[in-house]
Amino acid sequence: MTTAIKTSPDLPSRLVNGILSVKPLFNLAKHQARQMMIKRAEKIGVPWNQEVEKLQAARDWANDLAQVQNPQTTYPEYYLRPFHAYDGGDLSWKAAFELEVAARTVHASIWKDAGAEGDTQLRQSYHNILKAQLPHPPQDILDLGCAVGLSTFALQELYPQAKITGLDLSPYFLAVANYRSQQRQSNINWVHAQAESTGLADNSVDLVSIFLMCHELPQSATRKIFAEARRVLRPGGHLTIMDMNPKSEIYKKMPTYVFTLLKSTEPYLDEYFTLDIEQALVEAGFQNSTITNNSPRHRTIIAQVINSTMEN
């Protein structure tokens, strides 16, 4: 029996797209989404403005930026769109300074009464699946789309013996990540590059982890990134992905006004929700993919590289 694959947004999503195509309405929705976030942060005990101001004043950030930025790195067109209510997207200090408080705020509502600990619980739920399903602890790990290092540091705690590389396309994010790693005395290699073209050697890592990045990508970029992950993984290595679950009842039942606010900050959400991710992994050369729900609205996908000479 063949299962039909949804390739275009459903009617409510198309209606929201129509609303957001009107620039004043888009700007209003984006502003409202941001204000709701800041108010929610204060409500759960996360002093948004104070924490951002403290981080901003902590360093001479121009020097930090110079340390991590690769001047040869180029930015694909999709990356230059406004993201997360920032006109400059991820290429801004504001986005970098606010990411930590934003993560704690956004994930506060995943589980009832989780509050500011929701983000930690989400990462732990992902790692619990990795521990249960990966046969051996990886020795070399690549964290794609590492942002300011929250996912990278969490992987380091899970696999303290591993050599870890955090890669991101925003040098502003990496500057904050590098500062945080100095505070933690963590030996992590930070790389400023496209996830589609990492510059890493073939067959050089055991685990490629992608945490909350795929929903921010057009399908064409996702496919290229899967192919790049396949290239850098050793035989027997794994690609693991933690992201929004399009099949979650949370999204299906989300009120239109809330969905409008969400989509105003996530320009590629339709492409992510309609991607046949399992088929995309097969086309990239992966096998044995599994999908496990790790929160009421998130899923973890694990796929493996199996060399033709290896036994399944």
CSV table of C-alpha atoms in Angstrom, one decimal, residues 23 58 113 122 142 150 198 201 221 228 233 241 251 263 277 290 293:
chain,number,residue,atom,x,y,z
A,23,LYS,CA,4.3,43.3,4.4
A,58,ALA,CA,31.0,40.9,28.9
A,113,ASP,CA,5.3,23.0,34.7
A,122,LEU,CA,14.3,18.7,25.6
A,142,LEU,CA,30.2,17.0,14.3
A,150,LEU,CA,24.1,24.8,23.6
A,198,THR,CA,31.9,21.7,5.9
A,201,ALA,CA,37.6,15.2,5.3
A,221,ALA,CA,19.5,22.8,1.4
A,228,GLU,CA,27.5,16.3,3.1
A,233,LEU,CA,30.7,10.0,8.2
A,241,ILE,CA,18.3,14.8,13.9
A,251,TYR,CA,0.7,21.7,15.3
A,263,LYS,CA,5.3,31.3,10.6
A,277,ILE,CA,12.6,13.2,5.3
A,290,THR,CA,14.2,5.3,12.8
A,293,ASN,CA,9.0,11.0,19.4
